[in-house]
CSV table of C-alpha atoms in Angstrom, one decimal:
chain,number,residue,atom,x,y,z
F,1,MET,CA,0.0,0.0,0.0
F,2,TYR,CA,2.8,2.4,1.0
F,3,LEU,CA,4.7,1.6,-2.2
F,4,VAL,CA,1.6,2.3,-4.3
F,5,LEU,CA,1.2,5.7,-2.6
F,6,LEU,CA,4.8,6.6,-3.1
F,7,VAL,CA,4.8,5.6,-6.8
F,8,THR,CA,1.5,7.6,-7.3
F,9,ILE,CA,3.1,10.7,-5.7
F,10,ALA,CA,6.2,10.1,-7.9
F,11,THR,CA,4.1,9.8,-11.0
F,12,THR,CA,2.3,13.1,-10.1
F,13,ILE,CA,5.7,14.9,-9.8
F,14,ILE,CA,7.0,13.3,-13.0
F,15,SER,CA,3.8,14.4,-14.8
F,16,ILE,CA,4.1,18.0,-13.5
F,17,GLY,CA,7.7,18.2,-14.8
F,18,LEU,CA,6.9,16.6,-18.1
F,19,THR,CA,4.0,19.0,-18.7
F,20,ALA,CA,6.1,22.1,-17.9
F,21,ILE,CA,8.7,20.9,-20.4
F,22,TYR,CA,6.2,19.8,-23.0
F,23,LYS,CA,4.4,23.2,-22.9
F,24,ARG,CA,7.5,25.0,-24.2
F,25,ILE,CA,8.1,22.3,-26.8
F,26,ALA,CA,4.5,22.5,-28.1
F,27,ILE,CA,4.6,26.3,-28.4
F,28,LYS,CA,8.0,26.1,-30.2
F,29,LEU,CA,6.8,23.4,-32.6
F,30,LYS,CA,3.4,25.2,-33.0
F,31,ILE,CA,1.4,22.2,-31.7
F,32,VAL,CA,-1.4,24.5,-30.7
F,33,ASP,CA,-5.2,24.8,-30.6
F,34,ILE,CA,-6.5,27.7,-32.6
F,35,PRO,CA,-9.8,29.3,-31.4
F,36,ASP,CA,-12.9,29.0,-33.7
F,37,ALA,CA,-16.6,29.4,-33.4
F,38,ARG,CA,-17.0,26.2,-31.3
F,39,ARG,CA,-14.2,27.0,-28.9
F,40,VAL,CA,-14.8,28.6,-25.5
F,41,HIS,CA,-11.2,29.9,-25.3
F,42,ASN,CA,-10.1,32.9,-27.3
F,43,LYS,CA,-6.3,32.5,-27.5
F,44,VAL,CA,-3.9,30.1,-29.1
F,45,MET,CA,-3.1,27.2,-26.6
F,46,PRO,CA,-0.5,24.4,-26.7
F,47,THR,CA,-2.4,21.1,-27.1
F,48,MET,CA,-1.8,17.3,-27.2
F,49,GLY,CA,-1.0,17.4,-23.5
F,50,GLY,CA,-2.2,13.8,-23.2
F,51,ILE,CA,1.4,12.8,-24.3
F,52,THR,CA,2.7,13.8,-20.8
F,53,ILE,CA,0.0,11.8,-19.0
F,54,PHE,CA,0.7,8.7,-21.2
F,55,THR,CA,4.5,9.0,-20.7
F,56,ALA,CA,4.3,9.5,-16.9
F,57,PHE,CA,1.8,6.6,-16.5
F,58,TYR,CA,3.8,4.0,-18.4
F,59,PHE,CA,7.2,5.2,-17.1
F,60,SER,CA,5.9,4.4,-13.6
F,61,LEU,CA,4.4,1.1,-14.6
F,62,PHE,CA,7.5,-0.2,-16.4
F,63,VAL,CA,10.2,1.4,-14.2
F,64,LEU,CA,9.0,2.4,-10.8
F,65,LEU,CA,6.3,-0.3,-10.2
F,66,PRO,CA,7.0,-3.2,-12.4
F,67,ILE,CA,3.8,-5.1,-13.1
F,68,PRO,CA,4.0,-8.4,-15.1
F,69,HIS,CA,4.3,-7.5,-18.8
F,70,SER,CA,1.6,-10.0,-19.6
F,71,ILE,CA,-0.8,-7.6,-17.9
F,72,VAL,CA,0.6,-4.2,-18.9
F,73,PHE,CA,2.0,-4.7,-22.5
F,74,PRO,CA,-1.4,-5.4,-24.3
F,75,ILE,CA,-2.9,-2.4,-22.6
F,76,PHE,CA,0.2,-0.3,-23.5
F,77,LEU,CA,-0.1,-1.4,-27.2
F,78,GLY,CA,-3.8,-0.7,-27.4
F,79,SER,CA,-3.6,2.7,-25.7
F,80,LEU,CA,-0.6,3.6,-27.9
F,81,ALA,CA,-2.8,3.0,-31.0
F,82,VAL,CA,-5.5,5.3,-29.4
F,83,LEU,CA,-2.9,7.9,-28.5
F,84,ILE,CA,-1.5,8.0,-32.0
F,85,THR,CA,-5.1,8.3,-33.3
F,86,GLY,CA,-5.6,11.3,-31.1
F,87,MET,CA,-2.4,12.9,-32.1
F,88,ILE,CA,-3.2,12.6,-35.8
F,89,ASP,CA,-6.7,14.0,-35.1
F,90,ASP,CA,-5.2,17.0,-33.2
F,91,LEU,CA,-2.8,17.7,-36.1
F,92,LYS,CA,-4.9,16.8,-39.1
F,93,ASN,CA,-8.6,16.6,-38.0
F,94,LEU,CA,-9.5,13.0,-38.8
F,95,SER,CA,-12.9,12.0,-40.0
F,96,PRO,CA,-15.2,10.4,-37.4
F,97,LEU,CA,-14.9,7.1,-39.2
F,98,LEU,CA,-11.1,7.1,-39.1
F,99,LYS,CA,-11.1,8.1,-35.4
F,100,ILE,CA,-13.5,5.3,-34.5
F,101,THR,CA,-11.3,2.9,-36.5
F,102,GLY,CA,-8.3,3.9,-34.5
F,103,ILE,CA,-10.1,3.4,-31.2
F,104,LEU,CA,-11.5,0.0,-32.3
F,105,ILE,CA,-8.0,-1.1,-33.2
F,106,GLY,CA,-6.8,-0.3,-29.8
F,107,ALA,CA,-9.8,-2.0,-28.2
F,108,PHE,CA,-9.2,-5.1,-30.3
F,109,ILE,CA,-5.5,-5.3,-29.2
F,110,VAL,CA,-6.5,-5.1,-25.5
F,111,SER,CA,-9.3,-7.6,-25.9
F,112,TYR,CA,-7.5,-10.2,-28.0
F,113,PHE,CA,-4.0,-10.0,-26.5
F,114,GLY,CA,-4.9,-8.8,-23.0
F,115,ASP,CA,-7.9,-11.1,-22.5
F,116,VAL,CA,-10.2,-8.2,-21.5
F,117,SER,CA,-13.7,-9.1,-22.4
F,118,LEU,CA,-17.2,-9.8,-21.1
F,119,GLU,CA,-18.1,-13.5,-21.5
F,120,THR,CA,-21.0,-14.1,-19.1
F,121,MET,CA,-23.4,-12.1,-17.0
F,122,THR,CA,-25.6,-13.2,-14.1
F,123,LEU,CA,-29.0,-11.6,-14.0
F,124,PRO,CA,-31.4,-11.7,-11.1
F,125,PHE,CA,-34.3,-14.2,-11.5
F,126,ILE,CA,-32.9,-15.2,-14.9
F,127,GLY,CA,-29.5,-16.8,-14.3
F,128,THR,CA,-26.3,-16.7,-16.3
F,129,LEU,CA,-26.2,-15.5,-19.8
F,130,GLU,CA,-23.3,-16.4,-22.1
F,131,PHE,CA,-22.3,-13.8,-24.7
F,132,GLY,CA,-20.4,-16.4,-26.8
F,133,SER,CA,-19.5,-14.9,-30.2
F,134,TRP,CA,-21.0,-11.6,-29.1
F,135,SER,CA,-18.3,-11.2,-26.4
F,136,LEU,CA,-15.8,-9.4,-28.7
F,137,PRO,CA,-18.3,-7.0,-30.4
F,138,PHE,CA,-19.7,-6.1,-27.0
F,139,THR,CA,-16.2,-5.4,-25.6
F,140,LEU,CA,-15.3,-3.2,-28.5
F,141,ILE,CA,-18.5,-1.2,-28.3
F,142,TRP,CA,-18.1,-0.8,-24.5
F,143,ILE,CA,-14.5,0.6,-24.8
F,144,LEU,CA,-15.5,2.8,-27.8
F,145,GLY,CA,-18.4,4.2,-25.9
F,146,PHE,CA,-16.4,5.1,-22.8
F,147,THR,CA,-13.6,6.6,-24.9
F,148,ASN,CA,-16.0,8.8,-26.9
F,149,ALA,CA,-17.9,9.8,-23.7
F,150,VAL,CA,-14.8,11.3,-22.1
F,151,ASN,CA,-13.8,12.9,-25.3
F,152,LEU,CA,-17.2,14.5,-25.7
F,153,ILE,CA,-17.0,16.5,-22.4
F,154,ASP,CA,-13.5,17.8,-23.1
F,155,GLY,CA,-14.9,21.3,-23.8
F,156,LEU,CA,-13.9,23.4,-20.9
F,157,ASP,CA,-10.6,23.9,-19.0
F,158,GLY,CA,-10.0,21.0,-16.7
F,159,LEU,CA,-13.4,19.4,-17.2
F,160,ALA,CA,-12.4,16.0,-18.7
F,161,SER,CA,-9.3,15.6,-16.6
F,162,GLY,CA,-11.1,16.5,-13.4
F,163,VAL,CA,-14.1,14.3,-14.0
F,164,SER,CA,-11.8,11.5,-15.0
F,165,ILE,CA,-9.8,11.8,-11.7
F,166,ILE,CA,-13.1,11.6,-9.7
F,167,ALA,CA,-14.3,8.6,-11.7
F,168,LEU,CA,-11.0,6.7,-11.6
F,169,THR,CA,-10.7,7.4,-7.8
F,170,THR,CA,-14.0,5.8,-7.3
F,171,MET,CA,-13.1,2.8,-9.5
F,172,GLY,CA,-9.8,2.4,-7.6
F,173,ILE,CA,-11.5,2.5,-4.2
F,174,ILE,CA,-14.1,-0.1,-5.3
F,175,GLY,CA,-11.2,-2.3,-6.6
F,176,PHE,CA,-9.3,-2.1,-3.3
F,177,PHE,CA,-12.1,-2.7,-0.9
F,178,PHE,CA,-14.9,-4.5,-2.6
F,179,LEU,CA,-13.5,-6.7,-5.4
F,180,THR,CA,-11.1,-9.6,-5.9
F,181,ILE,CA,-7.3,-9.8,-5.6
F,182,GLN,CA,-7.0,-9.6,-9.5
F,183,GLU,CA,-9.0,-6.3,-9.5
F,184,VAL,CA,-6.8,-4.9,-6.7
F,185,SER,CA,-3.8,-5.2,-9.1
F,186,ILE,CA,-5.9,-3.2,-11.6
F,187,SER,CA,-6.7,-0.7,-8.9
F,188,ILE,CA,-2.9,-0.1,-8.5
F,189,MET,CA,-2.7,0.8,-12.2
F,190,ILE,CA,-5.8,3.0,-11.8
F,191,PHE,CA,-4.1,5.0,-9.0
F,192,ILE,CA,-0.9,5.4,-11.0
F,193,LEU,CA,-3.1,6.9,-13.9
F,194,ILE,CA,-4.7,9.2,-11.4
F,195,GLY,CA,-1.3,10.4,-10.4
F,196,ALA,CA,-0.4,11.0,-14.0
F,197,ILE,CA,-3.6,13.0,-14.7
F,198,ALA,CA,-3.3,14.9,-11.3
F,199,GLY,CA,0.2,16.2,-12.4
F,200,PHE,CA,-1.3,17.6,-15.6
F,201,TRP,CA,-4.5,18.9,-14.1
F,202,PRO,CA,-3.2,22.2,-12.5
F,203,TYR,CA,-2.0,23.3,-15.9
F,204,ASN,CA,-5.3,22.3,-17.4
F,205,PHE,CA,-7.7,23.8,-14.9
F,206,GLN,CA,-9.3,27.2,-15.7
F,207,PRO,CA,-7.5,29.4,-16.8
F,208,ALA,CA,-5.7,26.6,-18.6
F,209,SER,CA,-2.2,26.9,-20.0
F,210,ILE,CA,-2.4,23.6,-22.0
F,211,PHE,CA,-5.1,21.4,-23.4
F,212,LEU,CA,-5.5,17.6,-23.3
F,213,GLY,CA,-6.4,17.6,-27.0
F,214,ASP,CA,-8.0,14.4,-28.4
F,215,THR,CA,-4.6,12.9,-27.7
F,216,GLY,CA,-5.3,13.0,-24.0
F,217,ALA,CA,-9.1,12.8,-23.9
F,218,LEU,CA,-9.2,9.6,-26.1
F,219,PHE,CA,-6.3,8.0,-24.1
F,220,ILE,CA,-8.0,8.7,-20.7
F,221,GLY,CA,-11.4,7.6,-21.9
F,222,PHE,CA,-9.9,4.4,-23.4
F,223,MET,CA,-8.1,3.6,-20.2
F,224,ILE,CA,-11.3,4.1,-18.2
F,225,GLY,CA,-13.2,1.8,-20.6
F,226,VAL,CA,-10.5,-0.9,-20.3
F,227,PHE,CA,-10.2,-0.7,-16.5
F,228,SER,CA,-14.0,-0.8,-16.1
F,229,LEU,CA,-14.0,-4.2,-18.0
F,230,GLN,CA,-11.1,-5.7,-16.1
F,231,GLY,CA,-12.4,-8.4,-13.8
F,232,LEU,CA,-15.8,-8.4,-15.5
F,233,LYS,CA,-15.3,-11.5,-17.5
F,234,ASN,CA,-18.0,-13.0,-15.4
F,235,ALA,CA,-20.1,-10.0,-14.5
F,236,THR,CA,-23.2,-9.4,-12.5
F,237,LEU,CA,-25.8,-6.8,-13.4
F,238,ILE,CA,-24.6,-4.5,-10.6
F,239,SER,CA,-20.9,-4.8,-11.5
F,240,LEU,CA,-21.8,-3.9,-15.1
F,241,VAL,CA,-23.9,-0.9,-13.9
F,242,LEU,CA,-21.2,0.5,-11.6
F,243,PRO,CA,-18.9,2.0,-14.3
F,244,VAL,CA,-21.9,3.5,-16.1
F,245,VAL,CA,-23.0,5.3,-12.9
F,246,ILE,CA,-19.4,6.4,-12.1
F,247,LEU,CA,-19.2,8.0,-15.5
F,248,GLY,CA,-22.7,9.5,-15.2
F,249,ILE,CA,-21.9,12.9,-16.6
F,250,PRO,CA,-20.0,12.0,-19.8
F,251,ILE,CA,-22.4,9.1,-20.5
F,252,THR,CA,-25.4,11.2,-20.0
F,253,ASP,CA,-24.0,13.9,-22.2
F,254,THR,CA,-23.2,11.3,-24.9
F,255,LEU,CA,-26.6,9.6,-24.8
F,256,PHE,CA,-28.5,12.8,-25.0
F,257,ALA,CA,-26.3,14.2,-27.7
F,258,ILE,CA,-27.2,11.2,-29.8
F,259,LEU,CA,-30.9,11.6,-28.9
F,260,ARG,CA,-30.8,15.3,-29.7
F,261,ARG,CA,-29.2,14.8,-33.1
F,262,LYS,CA,-31.6,12.0,-34.0
F,263,ILE,CA,-34.6,14.2,-33.0
F,264,ASN,CA,-33.2,17.1,-35.1
F,265,ARG,CA,-32.4,14.7,-38.0
F,266,GLN,CA,-28.7,15.4,-37.8
F,267,SER,CA,-25.7,13.1,-38.2
F,268,ILE,CA,-24.5,11.8,-34.9
F,269,SER,CA,-21.0,13.1,-35.7
F,270,VAL,CA,-22.2,16.7,-36.2
F,271,ALA,CA,-20.7,18.9,-33.5
F,272,ASP,CA,-22.9,21.4,-31.6
F,273,LYS,CA,-22.8,23.7,-28.6
F,274,ASN,CA,-25.6,22.0,-26.6
F,275,HIS,CA,-23.5,19.8,-24.4
F,276,ILE,CA,-23.9,19.9,-20.6
F,277,HIS,CA,-21.2,22.4,-20.1
F,278,HIS,CA,-22.6,24.7,-22.8
F,279,ARG,CA,-26.1,24.5,-21.3
F,280,LEU,CA,-24.9,25.4,-17.8
F,281,MET,CA,-22.9,28.4,-19.1
F,282,SER,CA,-26.0,29.5,-21.0
F,283,LEU,CA,-27.8,29.6,-17.6
F,284,GLY,CA,-25.4,32.2,-16.4
F,285,LEU,CA,-22.6,30.2,-14.8
F,286,SER,CA,-19.0,31.3,-15.3
F,287,HIS,CA,-16.4,29.0,-16.9
F,288,ARG,CA,-15.0,28.0,-13.6
F,289,GLN,CA,-18.4,27.7,-11.9
F,290,THR,CA,-19.6,25.3,-14.6
F,291,VAL,CA,-16.6,23.1,-14.2
F,292,LEU,CA,-17.0,23.0,-10.5
F,293,ALA,CA,-20.7,22.3,-10.8
F,294,ILE,CA,-20.0,19.3,-13.0
F,295,TYR,CA,-17.3,18.1,-10.6
F,296,SER,CA,-19.9,18.2,-7.9
F,297,VAL,CA,-22.4,16.2,-9.9
F,298,SER,CA,-19.7,13.7,-10.8
F,299,ALA,CA,-18.9,13.3,-7.1
F,300,ILE,CA,-22.6,12.6,-6.4
F,301,PHE,CA,-22.6,9.8,-9.1
F,302,SER,CA,-19.5,8.4,-7.5
F,303,VAL,CA,-21.0,8.3,-4.0
F,304,ILE,CA,-24.1,6.5,-5.5
F,305,ALA,CA,-21.8,4.0,-7.2
F,306,LEU,CA,-20.2,3.3,-3.8
F,307,LEU,CA,-23.6,2.8,-2.2
F,308,TYR,CA,-24.4,0.0,-4.7
F,309,ASN,CA,-21.7,-2.1,-3.0
F,310,PHE,CA,-23.6,-2.0,0.3
F,311,SER,CA,-27.1,-2.3,-1.1
F,312,THR,CA,-29.4,-5.3,-1.5
F,313,PHE,CA,-30.9,-6.1,-4.9
F,314,TRP,CA,-34.0,-4.1,-4.2
F,315,GLY,CA,-32.0,-1.3,-2.7
F,316,SER,CA,-29.9,-1.2,-5.9
F,317,ALA,CA,-33.1,-1.1,-7.9
F,318,LEU,CA,-34.4,1.9,-6.0
F,319,LEU,CA,-31.0,3.6,-6.4
F,320,THR,CA,-31.2,3.0,-10.1
F,321,ILE,CA,-34.7,4.4,-10.4
F,322,SER,CA,-33.6,7.5,-8.4
F,323,VAL,CA,-30.6,8.0,-10.6
F,324,VAL,CA,-32.7,7.8,-13.8
F,325,ILE,CA,-35.3,10.3,-12.5
F,326,GLY,CA,-32.6,12.6,-11.2
F,327,VAL,CA,-30.7,12.5,-14.5
F,328,GLU,CA,-33.9,13.2,-16.5
F,329,LEU,CA,-34.8,16.2,-14.2
F,330,PHE,CA,-31.3,17.6,-14.5
F,331,VAL,CA,-31.3,17.2,-18.3
F,332,GLU,CA,-34.7,18.9,-18.7
F,333,ILE,CA,-33.9,21.8,-16.3
F,334,ILE,CA,-30.7,22.7,-18.3
F,335,GLY,CA,-32.4,22.1,-21.6
F,336,LEU,CA,-29.9,19.4,-22.9
F,337,VAL,CA,-32.3,18.0,-25.5
F,338,GLY,CA,-34.3,21.2,-26.2
F,339,ALA,CA,-36.5,23.7,-24.4
F,340,ASP,CA,-39.6,22.2,-25.9
F,341,ARG,CA,-38.8,18.6,-24.9
F,342,ARG,CA,-39.3,18.4,-21.1
F,343,PRO,CA,-41.9,15.7,-20.5
F,344,LEU,CA,-41.1,15.2,-16.8
F,345,LEU,CA,-41.2,18.9,-15.9
F,346,LYS,CA,-44.4,19.2,-18.0
F,347,SER,CA,-46.1,16.4,-16.1
F,348,LEU,CA,-45.0,17.8,-12.7
F,349,ARG,CA,-46.5,21.2,-13.7
F,350,GLU,CA,-49.7,19.7,-14.8
F,351,PHE,CA,-49.9,17.7,-11.6
F,352,GLY,CA,-49.3,20.9,-9.6
F,353,ASN,CA,-52.0,22.7,-11.5
F,354,ARG,CA,-54.5,20.0,-10.8
F,355,LEU,CA,-53.8,20.1,-7.1
F,356,ASN,CA,-54.2,23.9,-7.1
F,357,LYS,CA,-57.6,23.6,-8.9
F,358,LYS,CA,-58.8,21.1,-6.3
F,359,LYS,CA,-58.0,23.4,-3.4
F,360,PRO,CA,-61.1,25.2,-2.0
F,361,ASP,CA,-61.3,29.0,-2.4
F,362,GLY,CA,-59.5,30.9,0.3
F,363,GLN,CA,-56.9,28.2,1.0
């Protein structure tokens, strides 16, 4: 435990130093993000900061805390493919199809060579389901979904990096205290990644002096997707739900972005300014207030995820219902889908109006 703590602190320090050095290199080589209509920032910024997180993370794993190469190397190769995809996208603006292809290649490497997959799932009242030939497609889609979810919220200074730290911390705690010995070893890797991101985060928090870029957002999202599947070869419904709840904010943003674009008959890959952070800022919150608000909501999701580990089946069911209702209310209040699409709020207003009509005069 003490060794893990020391290596995590060392990783943070390494990441801080690498980020400071890389910032100067990026500016000199003009690896920068130029403002446009979709950007919140208004000045040229060094980008592709995910390189420093990647480097600090794997330096610690291979040098400071040697973990068997049979575990680390497939993850390294898969994440390297995703990192390169992000770098090319930051430099050349890849098409959505090519970006997805790069992520799927990384996911395939991890799944095939690292034996990361979902093969069976035990459901209450039903029993064990075997995925069989669907195991690989499900695994690839799972990792792709988490990768894109984190990438999608990378729109404000420190947002994706901060939310990822909160999510990974929750996953690491669950691994240490609630799961098996195999998952504890994965938790060690998770805390090392937290250290790598934590060293970068002060430079990335508003006002940022460097951006993650797709290089960093895709890498972090990919790693969260991979870690969330580690140990889930034989999953239960709750163990499968936990990562989804932990990543509540980016997953909610992703799902409602898809829904919004489908309703408006737009391509799923079309970018817009109606994500959670955009909507909160439109309500009058400042840049920093918006980021801190989303951090707070992410922390709430994380606490709920921890509660699942103490709950009975019916308690978990009630938690899930509460989460779904809470997310829907939050989405409707901030207008994530559209101002005219708020069925739950509309129903509550109608219910309130009916109660008022039933009150006798004078009350």
